XYZ file of C-alpha atoms in Angstrom:
297
model
C -4.032 -1.098 5.563
C -0.659 -0.629 3.822
C -1.030 -2.916 0.819
C 1.794 -3.641 -1.646
C 4.328 -3.458 1.186
C 6.591 -5.704 -0.919
C 7.216 -2.743 -3.254
C 9.177 -0.745 -0.650
C 12.200 -1.654 1.501
C 11.261 -3.394 4.757
C 12.573 -0.556 6.939
C 10.335 1.925 5.079
C 7.237 -0.173 5.728
C 8.145 -0.554 9.411
C 8.754 3.176 9.841
C 5.417 4.073 8.239
C 3.743 1.459 10.444
C 5.243 3.099 13.533
C 4.133 6.549 12.345
C 0.575 5.720 11.274
C -0.186 3.379 14.181
C -0.003 6.371 16.525
C -3.363 7.489 15.106
C -5.041 4.353 13.722
C -4.685 0.580 13.916
C -2.310 -0.073 11.021
C -1.484 -3.259 9.127
C 1.143 -4.028 6.527
C -0.208 -6.247 3.771
C 0.885 -8.005 0.610
C -2.089 -9.239 -1.383
C -1.245 -12.373 -3.340
C -2.704 -15.824 -3.874
C 0.684 -17.407 -3.206
C 2.326 -16.335 0.039
C 0.501 -13.268 1.407
C 1.727 -11.112 4.248
C -0.641 -9.714 6.874
C -3.539 -12.053 6.156
C -3.645 -13.604 9.630
C -3.439 -10.226 11.367
C -6.191 -8.717 9.206
C -8.489 -11.708 9.776
C -7.881 -11.368 13.513
C -8.715 -7.674 13.409
C -11.933 -8.327 11.482
C -12.971 -10.956 14.033
C -12.469 -8.429 16.812
C -14.600 -5.894 14.950
C -17.339 -8.504 14.657
C -17.197 -9.091 18.418
C -17.526 -5.362 19.015
C -20.888 -5.596 17.271
C -22.069 -8.754 18.979
C -25.628 -7.383 19.055
C -25.729 -7.257 15.239
C -26.550 -10.175 12.992
C -23.529 -9.373 10.818
C -21.091 -6.582 9.994
C -20.014 -5.203 6.624
C -16.478 -3.877 6.190
C -15.761 -1.598 3.231
C -12.460 -1.509 1.359
C -12.024 2.198 0.606
C -9.048 3.887 -1.010
C -7.465 5.370 -4.102
C -7.870 3.546 -7.418
C -5.379 0.784 -8.169
C -4.181 0.225 -4.589
C -5.302 -3.421 -4.517
C -8.646 -3.326 -2.700
C -10.077 -6.187 -4.772
C -6.834 -8.151 -4.434
C -7.029 -7.891 -0.639
C -10.496 -9.447 -0.687
C -9.324 -12.206 -3.042
C -6.417 -12.923 -0.711
C -8.686 -13.178 2.322
C -10.993 -15.548 0.444
C -8.147 -17.610 -1.049
C -9.772 -17.391 -4.465
C -10.678 -14.818 -7.095
C -14.088 -13.487 -6.132
C -13.473 -9.914 -7.364
C -12.126 -9.022 -10.812
C -8.768 -7.250 -10.775
C -6.642 -5.357 -13.287
C -3.431 -3.310 -12.989
C -5.266 -0.155 -14.068
C -7.494 2.268 -12.138
C -11.246 2.021 -12.534
C -11.630 -1.765 -12.888
C -14.148 -1.878 -10.024
C -17.152 0.193 -11.109
C -19.874 -0.861 -8.629
C -20.008 -1.951 -5.011
C -19.698 -5.704 -4.590
C -20.622 -7.586 -1.409
C -18.515 -10.646 -0.597
C -19.147 -13.035 2.290
C -15.882 -13.614 4.160
C -17.098 -15.766 7.049
C -20.117 -16.079 9.279
C -21.189 -12.584 10.378
C -18.521 -10.781 8.331
C -19.107 -9.362 4.846
C -16.649 -7.355 2.793
C -17.545 -4.559 0.371
C -15.346 -4.058 -2.670
C -15.696 -0.351 -3.462
C -14.732 1.633 -6.566
C -11.665 3.810 -6.145
C -12.170 7.036 -4.225
C -10.436 10.239 -5.333
C -10.404 12.698 -2.466
C -11.279 16.307 -3.197
C -7.934 17.849 -2.433
C -7.131 21.169 -4.109
C -3.410 20.605 -3.538
C -3.448 17.686 -5.996
C -2.353 18.871 -9.426
C -3.042 17.014 -12.656
C 0.476 15.608 -12.469
C -0.168 14.344 -8.927
C -3.355 12.626 -10.065
C -1.558 10.834 -12.889
C 1.398 9.763 -10.769
C -0.915 8.572 -7.982
C -2.540 6.221 -10.451
C -5.921 7.942 -10.418
C -6.055 8.439 -14.202
C -5.924 5.667 -16.781
C -2.867 6.066 -18.982
C -4.764 5.296 -22.197
C -6.962 8.321 -21.583
C -4.097 10.827 -21.505
C -4.005 13.049 -24.560
C -0.317 13.915 -24.179
C 1.502 11.507 -21.857
C 4.840 13.261 -22.371
C 3.773 16.113 -20.062
C 4.254 13.944 -16.961
C 7.646 12.379 -17.636
C 9.741 15.264 -16.300
C 8.075 14.958 -12.875
C 8.372 11.175 -12.926
C 12.103 11.337 -13.661
C 12.483 13.793 -10.788
C 10.923 11.277 -8.385
C 12.644 8.040 -9.390
C 16.355 7.714 -8.702
C 18.425 7.890 -11.844
C 20.053 4.489 -11.346
C 16.674 2.753 -11.247
C 15.599 4.379 -14.503
C 18.917 3.433 -16.092
C 18.486 -0.178 -14.975
C 14.851 -0.430 -16.106
C 15.452 0.911 -19.621
C 19.136 0.014 -20.064
C 20.138 3.606 -20.693
C 23.361 5.278 -19.655
C 22.386 8.964 -19.776
C 19.936 11.464 -21.210
C 19.773 15.241 -21.503
C 16.137 15.827 -20.593
C 12.719 14.125 -20.636
C 12.427 14.443 -24.425
C 15.836 12.857 -24.996
C 14.966 10.102 -22.515
C 11.691 9.305 -24.323
C 13.426 9.357 -27.701
C 15.919 6.748 -26.502
C 13.172 4.597 -24.950
C 11.190 4.772 -28.203
C 14.208 3.781 -30.289
C 15.124 0.848 -28.048
C 11.543 -0.452 -27.993
C 10.907 0.096 -31.701
C 8.196 2.721 -31.200
C 8.835 4.830 -34.263
C 6.601 6.967 -36.461
C 6.678 6.951 -40.274
C 9.825 8.688 -41.441
C 11.927 7.333 -38.576
C 10.809 9.845 -35.950
C 10.528 8.583 -32.362
C 6.972 8.145 -31.081
C 7.413 10.081 -27.842
C 3.784 9.817 -26.725
C 3.729 6.016 -26.981
C 7.062 5.819 -25.164
C 5.694 8.067 -22.415
C 2.646 5.809 -22.036
C 4.962 2.811 -21.653
C 6.981 4.547 -18.930
C 3.864 5.723 -17.050
C 2.429 2.198 -17.230
C 5.648 0.813 -15.729
C 5.346 3.427 -12.974
C 1.738 2.580 -12.152
C 2.486 -1.144 -12.061
C 5.373 -0.773 -9.618
C 8.167 -1.599 -12.029
C 10.085 1.596 -11.213
C 11.349 1.467 -7.606
C 10.188 4.413 -5.530
C 9.115 5.172 -1.966
C 8.241 8.181 0.161
C 10.789 8.499 2.953
C 9.056 8.032 6.327
C 9.500 10.476 9.215
C 12.426 9.900 11.539
C 11.577 7.964 14.676
C 11.671 9.898 17.975
C 14.978 9.781 19.829
C 15.296 6.559 21.800
C 12.632 4.783 19.742
C 13.925 1.579 18.174
C 12.913 0.385 14.749
C 11.189 -2.745 16.010
C 10.356 -5.820 13.979
C 7.208 -6.607 15.957
C 4.821 -3.700 16.257
C 1.490 -4.092 18.093
C -1.466 -2.619 16.255
C -3.229 -1.840 19.521
C -1.603 -1.154 22.930
C -1.207 -4.320 24.992
C -3.829 -5.413 27.501
C -6.991 -3.820 26.157
C -10.095 -5.963 26.047
C -13.479 -5.608 24.387
C -16.328 -4.086 26.362
C -19.448 -2.881 24.598
C -21.765 -2.925 27.567
C -22.518 0.436 29.191
C -23.274 -1.256 32.507
C -20.470 -3.810 32.602
C -19.489 -4.757 36.094
C -16.064 -5.191 37.584
C -12.813 -3.276 37.778
C -11.612 -4.714 34.461
C -14.570 -3.278 32.586
C -14.114 0.083 34.282
C -10.460 0.185 33.314
C -11.312 -0.726 29.742
C -13.874 2.077 29.550
C -11.311 4.476 30.956
C -8.757 3.422 28.314
C -11.382 3.889 25.625
C -11.867 7.497 26.646
C -14.710 6.910 29.113
C -17.222 6.281 26.330
C -19.007 2.959 26.855
C -19.796 2.785 23.141
C -16.099 2.837 22.264
C -14.655 -0.577 23.007
C -10.959 -1.271 23.390
C -9.411 -4.113 21.420
C -6.761 -6.697 22.321
C -3.249 -6.572 20.973
C -2.592 -7.924 17.504
C 1.029 -8.371 16.450
C 2.589 -8.659 13.037
C 5.953 -10.384 12.522
C 7.493 -7.403 10.768
C 10.850 -9.169 10.568
C 9.242 -11.221 7.774
C 8.704 -8.129 5.629
C 10.634 -8.350 2.370
C 10.746 -6.184 -0.724
C 10.851 -7.815 -4.148
C 14.335 -9.319 -4.396
C 16.793 -7.136 -6.274
C 14.329 -4.266 -6.616
C 16.307 -1.756 -4.528
C 19.989 -0.935 -4.243
C 21.785 -1.760 -0.968
C 21.805 1.910 0.056
C 17.990 1.962 -0.040
C 17.595 -1.474 1.532
C 19.595 -0.163 4.512
C 20.553 -3.499 6.091
C 21.667 -1.548 9.189
C 17.944 -1.076 9.905
C 17.487 -4.858 10.185
C 19.351 -5.335 13.466
C 16.384 -4.714 15.763
C 14.176 -6.965 17.787
C 13.232 -10.198 15.998
C 10.347 -11.075 18.265
C 6.786 -11.502 17.046
C 4.180 -14.129 16.490
C 4.065 -16.214 13.343
C 1.656 -15.176 10.623
C -1.447 -17.318 10.144
């Protein structure tokens, strides 16, 4: 589930959808109480999962992921009301919380999961939003890497700066413009760094990871099926008929692995926050593809 898809250009979200959907059913999502994106497709997918377990009284679906990726907000969006507390900082959810979505489907709001990956440095952990900014002893240590990630023009626009020599000079200017000064007129670099890192974690500094190039001949489509067309659900080991046999064959010959029907998302409706990215990053040339696709629920 690619939440916060409104914080990247539409072509980036579509490319990552095309890449990730080769391995897993993948949905783009924008969790909001106003006009969400992906809600209808996700509800449809959850209904199909419930049908796969027709022999069970109910199913429980866990929302698992890094801290501060919007797991609680997704549940609130599906329920159309605030049933899980949210905050723009990691660690708000501290215990598992069961939420009834509909008959036979329960959702589990889980605390953020930090994967044990030795390749993640302390800087990576901070910039991935795993660590709360107010717990950093020296926030200035991470600004050099942040400035290396975010394009210069976006930093200039966010803080109304024209130029800076290095991270220290940048923080000094931010501190002066925001009035964060220490006694004696010295710039409070640590407080300025916390402000910048908070803006980063809350999505105020435009940034995205460039997706892999599509294979030659593959078009950047606006309507991407989550599951290959024509698959149907079959959970019975002894199901009769050619259709059931074909479904089992598509599912790898394992009768306990049921195929699922196609679910489309109208990816032409994907939009980044207006004015967030420059035209060169929006890449309007990527928006000339197929405009087919079903309407979102």
